[in-house]
XYZ file of C-alpha atoms in Angstrom:
724
model
C 13.328 11.631 -36.753
C 15.299 10.706 -33.620
C 19.074 10.406 -34.186
C 19.083 6.762 -33.047
C 16.348 5.970 -35.570
C 18.213 7.616 -38.438
C 21.532 6.061 -37.412
C 20.067 2.558 -37.441
C 18.646 3.039 -40.939
C 21.912 4.415 -42.295
C 24.061 1.779 -40.600
C 21.962 -1.149 -41.825
C 22.070 0.186 -45.386
C 25.855 0.166 -45.076
C 26.152 -3.442 -43.891
C 28.145 -5.579 -46.306
C 26.629 -8.892 -47.399
C 29.330 -11.561 -46.930
C 30.488 -13.493 -49.986
C 30.238 -16.673 -47.949
C 28.855 -17.395 -44.505
C 30.892 -18.883 -41.716
C 30.471 -22.458 -40.533
C 27.323 -23.613 -38.755
C 26.412 -22.043 -35.450
C 25.222 -23.901 -32.417
C 21.739 -25.400 -32.890
C 18.913 -22.940 -32.474
C 21.047 -19.805 -32.654
C 19.541 -18.659 -35.948
C 16.001 -18.853 -34.573
C 17.077 -17.069 -31.405
C 18.709 -14.216 -33.298
C 15.622 -13.748 -35.456
C 13.360 -13.708 -32.395
C 15.754 -11.359 -30.621
C 15.662 -8.811 -33.435
C 11.874 -8.987 -33.629
C 11.486 -8.180 -29.928
C 14.113 -5.435 -30.065
C 12.531 -3.743 -33.058
C 9.099 -3.844 -31.431
C 10.515 -2.269 -28.280
C 12.334 0.452 -30.205
C 9.278 1.530 -32.161
C 7.167 1.557 -29.005
C 9.672 4.001 -27.518
C 9.413 6.190 -30.581
C 5.624 5.971 -30.398
C 5.736 7.063 -26.753
C 7.467 10.290 -27.798
C 4.899 10.873 -30.516
C 2.025 10.246 -28.116
C 3.484 12.753 -25.693
C 3.811 15.361 -28.437
C 0.134 14.838 -29.252
C -0.925 15.013 -25.615
C -2.230 11.450 -25.789
C 0.589 9.683 -23.920
C 1.988 10.239 -20.458
C 5.206 8.256 -20.081
C 8.480 8.419 -21.968
C 11.065 6.571 -19.878
C 12.097 4.313 -22.715
C 14.073 1.126 -23.259
C 16.114 2.407 -26.228
C 19.655 1.087 -25.841
C 18.533 -1.528 -23.286
C 16.828 -3.811 -25.802
C 19.477 -6.439 -25.093
C 17.293 -7.453 -22.139
C 15.107 -9.149 -24.746
C 17.528 -12.076 -24.445
C 16.291 -12.617 -20.888
C 12.684 -12.575 -22.016
C 13.516 -14.961 -24.820
C 15.487 -17.537 -22.824
C 13.666 -17.463 -19.481
C 10.429 -19.374 -19.107
C 6.881 -18.088 -18.816
C 6.809 -19.773 -15.405
C 9.810 -17.761 -14.198
C 8.489 -14.786 -12.206
C 9.895 -11.516 -13.496
C 10.159 -8.295 -11.464
C 11.545 -5.778 -13.872
C 13.283 -2.448 -14.288
C 11.342 0.237 -16.147
C 13.569 -0.115 -19.238
C 12.392 -3.665 -19.946
C 10.547 -3.194 -23.236
C 12.682 -5.785 -24.992
C 12.093 -8.376 -22.259
C 8.340 -7.776 -22.378
C 8.165 -8.025 -26.165
C 10.225 -11.235 -26.231
C 8.255 -12.971 -23.504
C 4.960 -11.902 -25.071
C 6.070 -13.399 -28.378
C 7.017 -16.630 -26.595
C 3.550 -16.862 -25.086
C 1.785 -16.579 -28.429
C -1.146 -15.024 -26.537
C -0.148 -11.439 -25.784
C 0.363 -8.633 -28.303
C 3.148 -6.489 -26.811
C 2.427 -3.638 -29.221
C -1.211 -3.164 -28.305
C -0.747 -3.811 -24.620
C 2.229 -1.467 -24.219
C 0.428 1.279 -26.123
C -2.580 0.818 -23.858
C -0.302 1.306 -20.888
C 1.301 4.409 -22.412
C -2.106 5.989 -23.057
C -3.605 4.892 -19.708
C -6.358 2.969 -21.446
C -8.732 1.237 -19.075
C -8.121 -1.884 -21.200
C -4.446 -1.986 -20.202
C -4.010 -5.579 -18.964
C -1.349 -4.664 -16.411
C -2.648 -1.771 -14.317
C -6.042 -1.178 -15.868
C -5.005 2.333 -16.893
C -3.439 3.450 -13.595
C 0.243 3.597 -14.533
C 2.777 2.623 -17.167
C 4.215 -0.644 -15.847
C 5.594 -3.806 -17.390
C 3.335 -6.546 -16.112
C 0.985 -9.268 -17.260
C -0.463 -12.239 -15.355
C -0.209 -14.535 -18.403
C 3.471 -13.673 -18.820
C 4.542 -14.146 -15.204
C 5.587 -10.482 -15.055
C 4.667 -8.948 -11.701
C 4.110 -5.188 -12.135
C 6.731 -3.063 -10.380
C 7.003 0.674 -10.095
C 10.763 -0.032 -9.725
C 11.555 3.228 -7.988
C 15.284 3.018 -7.289
C 15.374 -0.762 -6.967
C 12.645 -0.871 -4.308
C 11.448 -4.143 -5.846
C 14.696 -6.005 -5.180
C 13.961 -7.050 -1.566
C 10.707 -8.587 -2.813
C 12.537 -10.391 -5.636
C 15.116 -11.891 -3.278
C 12.324 -12.696 -0.841
C 10.433 -14.532 -3.569
C 13.517 -16.547 -4.477
C 14.063 -17.456 -0.830
C 10.392 -18.357 -0.420
C 10.443 -20.681 -3.429
C 13.241 -22.558 -1.700
C 11.319 -22.511 1.572
C 8.184 -23.856 -0.109
C 10.195 -26.736 -1.562
C 11.572 -27.564 1.888
C 8.042 -27.563 3.324
C 6.578 -29.561 0.429
C 4.210 -26.713 -0.500
C 3.126 -25.832 -4.006
C 3.425 -22.239 -5.211
C 1.916 -20.287 -8.122
C 5.227 -20.863 -9.937
C 6.937 -23.962 -11.331
C 9.062 -26.137 -9.052
C 12.260 -25.135 -10.877
C 11.352 -21.474 -11.382
C 14.009 -18.771 -11.471
C 13.144 -15.273 -10.262
C 14.427 -12.751 -12.800
C 14.813 -9.200 -11.567
C 16.511 -6.205 -13.162
C 17.709 -2.790 -12.034
C 19.905 0.072 -13.193
C 23.533 0.824 -12.406
C 22.726 3.964 -10.413
C 20.329 1.947 -8.243
C 23.213 -0.227 -7.082
C 24.075 2.617 -4.712
C 20.666 2.818 -3.063
C 20.310 1.299 0.391
C 17.396 -0.826 -0.819
C 19.528 -2.450 -3.509
C 22.478 -2.801 -1.153
C 20.263 -4.541 1.364
C 18.810 -6.899 -1.229
C 22.221 -7.791 -2.658
C 23.497 -8.393 0.856
C 20.487 -10.612 1.612
C 21.139 -12.672 -1.522
C 24.761 -13.138 -0.473
C 23.686 -13.966 3.077
C 21.359 -16.807 2.041
C 24.009 -18.084 -0.375
C 26.539 -18.095 2.456
C 24.117 -20.113 4.571
C 23.469 -22.502 1.664
C 19.752 -21.732 1.654
C 17.977 -22.121 -1.704
C 17.244 -18.775 -3.341
C 16.922 -19.067 -7.138
C 17.131 -15.426 -8.177
C 19.023 -13.863 -11.083
C 19.947 -10.258 -10.287
C 20.402 -8.353 -13.543
C 22.114 -4.969 -13.457
C 21.500 -3.124 -16.734
C 24.449 -0.765 -16.755
C 24.235 2.187 -19.146
C 26.750 4.221 -17.156
C 24.325 6.974 -16.184
C 21.966 7.772 -13.343
C 19.896 10.419 -15.134
C 22.821 12.824 -15.602
C 25.360 11.447 -13.121
C 28.052 9.157 -14.466
C 28.599 5.795 -12.817
C 32.366 5.461 -12.240
C 34.030 2.924 -14.518
C 34.424 -0.419 -12.827
C 32.067 0.391 -9.959
C 29.288 -2.023 -10.927
C 31.815 -4.801 -11.529
C 33.347 -4.123 -8.114
C 29.991 -4.203 -6.309
C 28.561 -7.259 -8.023
C 31.883 -9.063 -7.948
C 32.246 -8.607 -4.206
C 29.094 -10.481 -3.158
C 30.165 -13.606 -1.249
C 28.838 -16.752 -2.839
C 27.055 -14.933 -5.662
C 28.811 -15.442 -9.004
C 28.632 -12.593 -11.480
C 28.541 -13.066 -15.252
C 29.048 -10.213 -17.713
C 27.562 -9.643 -21.162
C 27.758 -6.848 -23.730
C 24.372 -5.799 -25.057
C 25.638 -5.044 -28.553
C 27.083 -8.558 -28.982
C 23.984 -10.718 -29.457
C 25.742 -14.059 -29.827
C 27.789 -13.596 -26.669
C 24.755 -12.134 -24.930
C 22.571 -15.161 -25.647
C 25.306 -17.501 -24.466
C 25.876 -15.663 -21.170
C 22.155 -15.268 -20.434
C 21.575 -18.968 -21.085
C 24.433 -19.931 -18.784
C 23.235 -17.566 -16.049
C 19.671 -18.898 -16.114
C 20.823 -22.514 -16.268
C 23.166 -22.008 -13.345
C 20.499 -20.533 -11.088
C 17.936 -23.124 -12.158
C 20.244 -26.044 -11.394
C 21.961 -24.801 -8.249
C 18.897 -23.010 -6.768
C 21.344 -20.330 -5.671
C 21.486 -16.617 -6.543
C 23.663 -15.222 -9.313
C 24.219 -11.784 -10.820
C 24.367 -10.687 -14.431
C 26.161 -7.469 -15.347
C 24.573 -6.439 -18.638
C 26.437 -3.592 -20.317
C 24.024 -1.354 -22.188
C 23.694 2.168 -23.547
C 20.932 4.731 -23.204
C 19.395 6.555 -26.133
C 17.012 9.537 -26.148
C 17.941 10.609 -22.639
C 16.497 9.516 -19.338
C 12.948 10.469 -20.327
C 11.114 12.741 -22.702
C 11.693 15.803 -20.540
C 15.438 15.155 -20.237
C 17.714 17.423 -22.322
C 20.766 15.190 -22.591
C 22.904 17.752 -24.356
C 22.931 19.773 -21.112
C 25.284 17.292 -19.461
C 26.760 15.166 -22.274
C 28.805 16.213 -25.268
C 27.463 15.560 -28.767
C 30.529 13.423 -29.407
C 29.803 11.177 -26.395
C 26.170 10.765 -27.408
C 27.083 9.949 -31.008
C 29.801 7.481 -30.002
C 27.282 5.219 -28.290
C 25.181 4.854 -31.440
C 27.693 2.260 -32.631
C 26.732 0.137 -29.593
C 23.058 0.000 -30.529
C 21.839 -3.542 -29.648
C 19.487 -3.556 -32.645
C 22.390 -2.836 -34.947
C 24.430 -5.596 -33.307
C 21.664 -8.156 -33.881
C 21.074 -6.973 -37.458
C 24.784 -7.300 -38.187
C 24.880 -10.825 -36.750
C 21.942 -11.865 -38.934
C 23.444 -10.360 -42.091
C 26.868 -11.908 -41.438
C 25.243 -15.332 -41.159
C 23.186 -14.897 -44.284
C 19.949 -15.079 -42.317
C 18.806 -11.645 -43.450
C 19.870 -9.168 -46.052
C 20.181 -5.511 -45.086
C 17.077 -4.820 -47.169
C 15.088 -7.470 -45.333
C 16.120 -5.998 -42.001
C 14.995 -2.553 -43.131
C 11.701 -3.919 -44.421
C 11.057 -5.620 -41.089
C 11.956 -2.423 -39.237
C 9.636 -0.240 -41.321
C 6.811 -2.792 -41.275
C 6.952 -2.747 -37.474
C 6.914 1.061 -37.523
C 3.750 0.979 -39.609
C 2.139 -1.647 -37.407
C 2.865 0.290 -34.245
C 1.500 3.477 -35.816
C -1.698 1.755 -36.896
C -2.333 0.173 -33.502
C -1.521 3.473 -31.833
C -4.368 5.149 -33.699
C -6.758 2.438 -32.526
C -5.640 2.567 -28.916
C -5.735 6.367 -28.636
C -9.510 6.192 -28.875
C -9.886 3.798 -25.950
C -11.374 5.360 -22.812
C -9.326 5.972 -19.664
C -10.591 5.455 -16.148
C -13.205 8.125 -15.588
C -14.390 8.035 -11.987
C -12.846 8.011 -8.544
C -14.465 4.685 -7.718
C -12.960 3.075 -10.824
C -9.478 4.272 -9.942
C -9.514 3.132 -6.321
C -11.413 -0.125 -6.897
C -8.421 -2.477 -6.385
C -7.595 -0.960 -2.985
C -11.036 0.132 -1.814
C -12.144 -1.408 1.460
C -15.135 -3.691 1.108
C -18.239 -2.969 3.202
C -18.521 -5.452 6.059
C -22.258 -5.486 6.724
C -23.489 -4.740 10.224
C -20.534 -3.736 12.436
C -20.105 -5.524 15.749
C -20.097 -3.627 19.036
C -18.080 -5.865 21.315
C -18.239 -5.629 25.121
C -15.048 -7.155 26.605
C -16.472 -7.040 30.131
C -18.833 -9.796 29.029
C -16.013 -12.256 28.242
C -15.865 -14.859 31.054
C -12.726 -16.453 32.415
C -12.195 -20.061 31.401
C -10.550 -22.910 33.231
C -7.133 -22.154 31.758
C -6.985 -18.781 33.422
C -6.785 -15.290 32.047
C -3.960 -13.956 29.880
C -2.022 -10.747 29.389
C -1.975 -8.985 26.025
C 1.378 -10.570 25.097
C 0.146 -14.027 26.102
C -3.099 -13.602 24.163
C -1.244 -12.652 20.980
C 1.185 -15.538 21.495
C -1.631 -18.044 21.906
C -3.405 -16.730 18.820
C -0.248 -17.070 16.732
C 0.133 -20.669 17.957
C -3.479 -21.456 17.048
C -3.427 -19.786 13.636
C -0.092 -21.326 12.612
C -1.311 -24.774 13.667
C -4.533 -24.239 11.711
C -2.887 -22.861 8.570
C 0.512 -24.275 7.496
C 0.940 -21.330 5.129
C 1.386 -18.831 7.952
C 5.022 -17.828 8.501
C 6.425 -15.707 11.329
C 9.662 -13.893 10.552
C 11.766 -11.130 12.028
C 14.731 -10.336 14.247
C 14.943 -12.582 17.326
C 11.496 -14.138 16.832
C 12.851 -17.710 16.956
C 14.715 -19.158 19.922
C 14.478 -15.929 21.933
C 10.777 -15.537 21.222
C 11.033 -11.831 20.513
C 12.273 -9.031 22.734
C 9.053 -9.190 24.775
C 8.412 -12.932 24.497
C 5.424 -12.561 22.192
C 6.626 -15.311 19.822
C 8.031 -17.510 22.599
C 7.616 -21.230 21.964
C 6.591 -20.915 18.314
C 9.930 -22.056 16.925
C 10.159 -24.974 19.339
C 6.692 -26.125 18.293
C 6.746 -25.399 14.564
C 10.437 -25.338 13.628
C 12.796 -22.804 12.017
C 11.170 -23.127 8.584
C 7.945 -21.608 9.937
C 9.485 -19.187 12.448
C 12.412 -17.452 10.771
C 15.107 -15.380 12.426
C 16.080 -12.779 9.833
C 18.828 -10.329 9.115
C 18.894 -7.131 11.134
C 17.444 -5.135 8.263
C 13.827 -4.038 8.137
C 13.851 -3.691 4.340
C 14.914 -7.323 4.049
C 12.305 -8.447 6.590
C 9.469 -6.793 4.706
C 10.897 -7.729 1.294
C 11.093 -11.373 2.351
C 7.475 -11.187 3.458
C 6.460 -9.636 0.128
C 8.188 -12.426 -1.746
C 6.675 -15.055 0.541
C 3.201 -13.719 -0.212
C 3.854 -14.039 -3.968
C 4.879 -17.643 -3.284
C 1.514 -18.389 -1.669
C 2.359 -17.981 2.016
C 0.610 -15.715 4.531
C 3.615 -14.027 6.141
C 3.512 -12.363 9.553
C 6.728 -10.301 9.693
C 7.670 -8.568 12.913
C 9.273 -5.128 13.121
C 10.930 -4.996 16.518
C 10.013 -1.383 17.299
C 7.784 1.141 15.567
C 10.649 3.621 15.126
C 12.570 1.003 13.139
C 9.796 0.805 10.556
C 10.869 4.144 9.130
C 14.016 2.495 7.762
C 11.783 0.470 5.476
C 8.398 2.139 5.216
C 8.625 2.354 1.410
C 8.412 -1.436 1.319
C 4.857 -0.937 2.590
C 3.960 2.271 0.775
C 5.697 1.791 -2.568
C 5.649 -1.996 -2.882
C 3.281 -3.907 -0.604
C 0.146 -1.781 -0.570
C 0.579 -0.631 -4.170
C 0.689 -4.065 -5.836
C -3.084 -4.475 -6.056
C -3.366 -0.930 -7.423
C -0.723 -1.255 -10.140
C -1.852 -4.739 -11.174
C -5.588 -3.948 -11.223
C -6.038 -6.475 -8.422
C -4.478 -9.324 -10.412
C -1.523 -9.730 -8.047
C -1.695 -9.629 -4.257
C 0.733 -9.853 -1.364
C -1.470 -10.349 1.668
C 0.486 -10.110 4.910
C 0.150 -9.021 8.535
C 3.004 -6.865 9.818
C 3.298 -7.037 13.593
C 4.976 -4.008 15.152
C 5.812 -3.516 18.808
C 5.096 0.163 19.209
C 3.629 3.234 20.816
C 4.834 4.766 24.057
C 4.515 4.591 27.858
C 7.289 2.076 28.501
C 8.842 2.905 31.853
C 12.515 2.674 32.711
C 13.518 2.101 29.086
C 13.427 3.573 25.683
C 13.436 7.142 24.662
C 12.310 7.835 21.123
C 13.434 4.618 19.453
C 11.520 2.428 21.893
C 8.670 4.829 22.628
C 7.638 6.018 19.171
C 4.070 7.340 19.257
C 3.557 8.281 15.589
C 1.260 6.306 13.281
C 0.860 8.961 10.598
C 3.058 7.210 8.038
C 0.844 4.117 8.226
C -2.518 5.876 8.103
C -1.429 7.666 4.930
C -0.872 4.520 2.816
C -3.800 3.879 0.444
C -5.435 0.493 0.952
C -3.336 -0.472 3.965
C -5.220 -1.783 7.008
C -4.071 -0.564 10.435
C -5.236 -2.252 13.650
C -4.213 -1.529 17.245
C -5.164 -3.988 20.006
C -5.584 -2.657 23.525
C -6.786 -5.551 25.651
C -6.229 -9.336 25.723
C -9.944 -9.926 25.199
C -9.768 -8.049 21.877
C -6.295 -8.822 20.532
C -7.013 -12.372 19.251
C -10.125 -11.409 17.284
C -8.362 -8.386 15.861
C -5.335 -10.455 14.791
C -7.587 -13.082 13.200
C -9.409 -10.305 11.373
C -6.105 -9.067 9.948
C -5.132 -12.604 8.901
C -8.508 -13.077 7.220
C -8.020 -9.852 5.240
C -4.549 -11.009 4.200
C -5.745 -14.463 3.101
C -9.071 -13.616 1.499
C -8.505 -10.129 0.104
C -4.732 -10.004 -0.305
C -4.621 -7.037 2.065
C -1.531 -5.622 3.703
C -2.438 -5.246 7.373
C -0.316 -3.670 10.094
C -0.980 -4.756 13.672
C 0.630 -2.310 16.107
C 0.927 -3.834 19.565
C 1.219 -1.372 22.499
C 4.449 -2.393 24.240
C 3.407 -0.790 27.520
C 0.323 -3.015 27.702
C 2.059 -6.324 26.859
C 2.330 -7.453 30.487
C -0.250 -5.199 32.140
C -2.550 -7.023 34.564
C -4.573 -4.291 36.232
C -6.551 -1.145 35.564
C -6.050 -0.221 39.198
C -3.687 -2.173 41.364
C -4.856 -5.693 42.042
C -8.125 -5.670 40.067
C -6.952 -7.948 37.206
C -8.972 -5.867 34.736
C -6.283 -6.145 32.039
C -6.412 -9.928 31.920
C -8.841 -11.964 29.880
C -9.668 -15.443 28.683
C -9.618 -14.744 24.929
C -12.265 -16.111 22.618
C -10.443 -18.854 20.634
C -12.508 -18.330 17.471
C -13.588 -14.674 17.436
C -12.753 -12.550 14.413
C -13.269 -8.811 14.053
C -13.751 -6.979 10.755
C -13.068 -3.342 9.898
C -15.983 -1.347 11.257
C -16.234 -3.346 14.479
C -15.560 -1.531 17.748
C -15.450 -2.338 21.453
C -17.038 -0.411 24.318
C -16.719 -0.322 28.087
C -19.288 1.277 30.377
C -22.921 2.347 30.176
C -22.836 6.103 30.767
C -24.432 8.487 28.266
C -22.944 11.841 29.314
C -19.567 11.370 27.655
C -18.154 9.100 24.948
C -14.372 8.697 25.213
C -13.121 7.637 21.756
C -9.663 6.096 21.792
C -7.367 3.164 20.953
C -4.244 1.357 22.203
C -2.808 2.794 25.424
C -5.580 5.371 25.306
C -8.102 2.708 26.325
C -6.290 2.165 29.628
C -6.039 5.930 30.187
C -9.644 6.579 29.195
C -10.970 3.856 31.494
C -8.880 5.239 34.337
C -10.214 8.719 33.625
C -13.771 7.365 33.403
C -13.526 6.041 36.974
C -12.615 9.505 38.233
C -15.337 11.193 36.174
C -18.022 8.741 37.211
C -17.186 9.410 40.853
C -17.975 13.060 40.046
C -21.331 12.136 38.517
C -20.408 12.008 34.811
C -21.591 8.813 33.129
C -18.952 7.584 30.643
C -18.533 5.020 27.901
C -15.124 4.220 26.449
C -15.056 3.346 22.740
C -12.030 1.393 21.467
C -11.770 2.028 17.732
C -9.483 -1.009 17.200
C -9.183 -0.099 13.491
C -7.394 3.150 12.617
C -7.431 2.537 8.861
C -10.056 2.316 7.669
C -11.656 4.091 10.601
C -14.990 2.598 11.740
C -16.677 5.847 10.748
C -20.215 4.498 10.495
C -20.227 2.903 13.947
C -18.399 5.862 15.442
C -20.910 8.401 14.116
C -23.943 6.337 15.137
C -22.693 5.942 18.696
C -21.369 9.485 19.096
C -24.734 10.996 18.194
C -26.331 9.330 21.257
C -24.047 11.026 23.812
C -24.067 14.526 25.261
C -20.391 15.079 24.429
C -17.426 13.322 22.804
C -13.749 13.417 23.746
C -11.140 11.906 21.430
C -8.255 10.550 23.527
C -5.263 10.352 21.190
C -1.926 9.041 22.483
C -0.205 9.973 19.209
C 1.093 13.438 18.384
C -1.211 16.394 18.096
C -0.088 17.134 14.521
C -0.701 14.206 12.241
C -2.136 12.097 15.046
C -4.884 9.548 14.561
C -7.307 11.791 16.445
C -7.370 14.276 13.571
C -9.070 11.696 11.378
C -11.536 10.784 14.122
C -12.617 14.388 14.667
C -12.900 14.921 10.910
C -15.086 11.832 10.580
C -17.418 13.116 13.304
C -17.661 16.559 11.713
C -18.286 15.184 8.234
C -20.975 12.842 9.609
C -22.762 15.851 11.088
C -22.567 14.666 14.695
C -24.276 17.535 16.513
C -22.724 17.327 19.985
C -19.636 19.049 21.449
C -16.456 17.285 20.319
C -12.962 17.817 21.710
C -9.579 16.176 21.320
C -6.634 15.712 23.643
C -3.301 14.376 22.345
C 0.399 14.050 23.059
C 2.812 16.869 22.256
C 4.531 17.362 18.927
C 7.806 16.007 20.240
C 10.143 13.080 20.205
C 9.866 11.067 23.401
C 12.787 11.732 25.800
C 14.404 9.161 28.056
C 13.287 8.762 31.662
C 10.690 10.703 33.678
C 10.713 13.623 31.218
C 8.675 11.408 28.852
C 5.590 12.169 30.939
C 5.859 15.851 30.015
C 5.169 15.186 26.317
C 2.975 12.076 26.463
C -0.721 12.365 27.145
C -1.556 11.673 30.818
C -4.726 10.644 32.664
C -5.077 14.004 34.415
C -5.091 15.762 31.035
C -7.840 13.415 29.848
C -9.895 14.166 32.968
C -9.518 17.951 32.585
C -10.397 17.876 28.880
C -13.397 15.655 29.650
C -14.698 18.077 32.265
C -14.492 20.945 29.771
C -16.308 19.183 26.940
C -18.972 17.773 29.285
C -19.552 21.277 30.612
C -20.050 22.506 27.061
C -22.501 19.709 26.446
C -24.505 20.525 29.570
C -24.629 24.242 28.743
C -25.779 23.371 25.249
C -28.483 21.049 26.565
C -29.693 23.717 28.982
C -29.808 26.560 26.469
C -33.077 27.178 24.579
C -33.059 26.071 20.957
C -33.274 28.884 18.456
């Protein structure tokens, strides 16, 4: 028996029954205390069951809520229509809200999650998360407070929706409840989210979010200095902080009620410092005695929130010690019985079952687009930047749920003018200038998506994404996976990126690495190259965000924004974009008719490959340039079908040789059994230096031409040699 389990039994047996109860409490307190104890006891026995399941090899998660069960007060007093994005020690909250619903059995559903049963209603057996669509609990992996930017973003977006007169999936007076640990306060993600909450409060923008720090004084084994959490939360401008002790249930209920009421009425953020303790270590593998003294561990047993609630009930004559013990043991038996039933439920068994929520849907017959066939219209032809700008205007006018947000996207129109005029036309509630913090930009977009918007956040430069990439990897793209497709946050992230800017930049403005984006499961990555293609590609990303809840990243080649020519004066990099076209993953674009060599590329590589093709064709080599457009998922089917009809294939990859997009293209050709010579040419494994030296590490046209000559020569030798 765990020490905390034995201590609770012994302490309850020792509770003295009062000779007479005190005067009447406030109305409803008795019922609240009874409900609080029920949720806390359920949570405690589920933690004990998790340890037993692990010992039997039938359970896989033991980060428990023991000592944190005071968060049940939040589940009890918040509403089912209040979205909750929770810390991983939220068993009490989950049990209390489930009981309020009258529809969800927290015992069975938590045990299903612990055993990775395919019947788990949160993740479908993919992970242990607190989540349920009927409880308004959005599943979070809650890795070091990474969910906080989304929570603040959701609060801000609820206020924005009210200002725009838009309905959301939540009630009009909803409060976003989000929780995190004391050690997480120190993480940059939490610091950014807390700062964002204070920033919107300072600007008097509605943002109904309650930020709950559950402070047990430990980050695994590292002590949180006394007074640190109070100092951090108390220093947020415009964000009041209330404090409650988890072992004092009456005071706890009062403070939680006041905190929720305050946020609900003022529509402004507030913080709650909830003092807790932690029992049974950080997780099942944690040996607490290695870094804490037995005396320190034992001293905290007196602060057990279950014991505090039991004492309050006994003192008021609402329960006898024996009745508390009977309830405790009856719950133990119930949990044990359900555990035996759940252990027999099947887990996910196949790869396709596991990846189903993030798998890319087949798109039917892919489209092979020929941009040379697009005629000019009476309004004239546009550059890449102008084509994207026009498409944003059209899509935002067509769909009032589309938001553009980012640094300098409003009055300035972006660093390169791509969002110019949007704010003047649609107003600052649709085109939002944000904080200079990429985590906050993406977190706001994540929250906006949960509020029913289709956000289009802008990251000013590709290199700046790395400050916040976990908001895409750990939060955005993972939500469908960890909620079994029940929650979505469809969005299109626009990023000015890639290299070849002249007279400006260096690494931070000429970042040519896309590896971190291609590695995110389920994420869609598109790269426009030409103004004839950019609108259809952007509409395709928006369609995926709206209809499938996809997270799409649209990387715009900075160096091509204002390009007009392929060769000086020819106007080949201008187009009259199709105002309705829409590409889907699998679609590609081609230039040229030659059959000797297929140049497979994307982004800036299209301009280089077409330049190289002119040189090669003058030498008698017939070329076709294939613009992949989609780098994740790659258009493998179309690519393989086309490649097989050429004498040779050259992959022109502007990204780095190691980890570059070309690696995936070559692999796709090999795995498809394309039986022609294939080669790849790429940029160097280097950061991009400032000035002319950039050309020494970035792929150049002459390198493309030389590589093409070599692979074509191989193809001709192969064609001339007798077959064995």
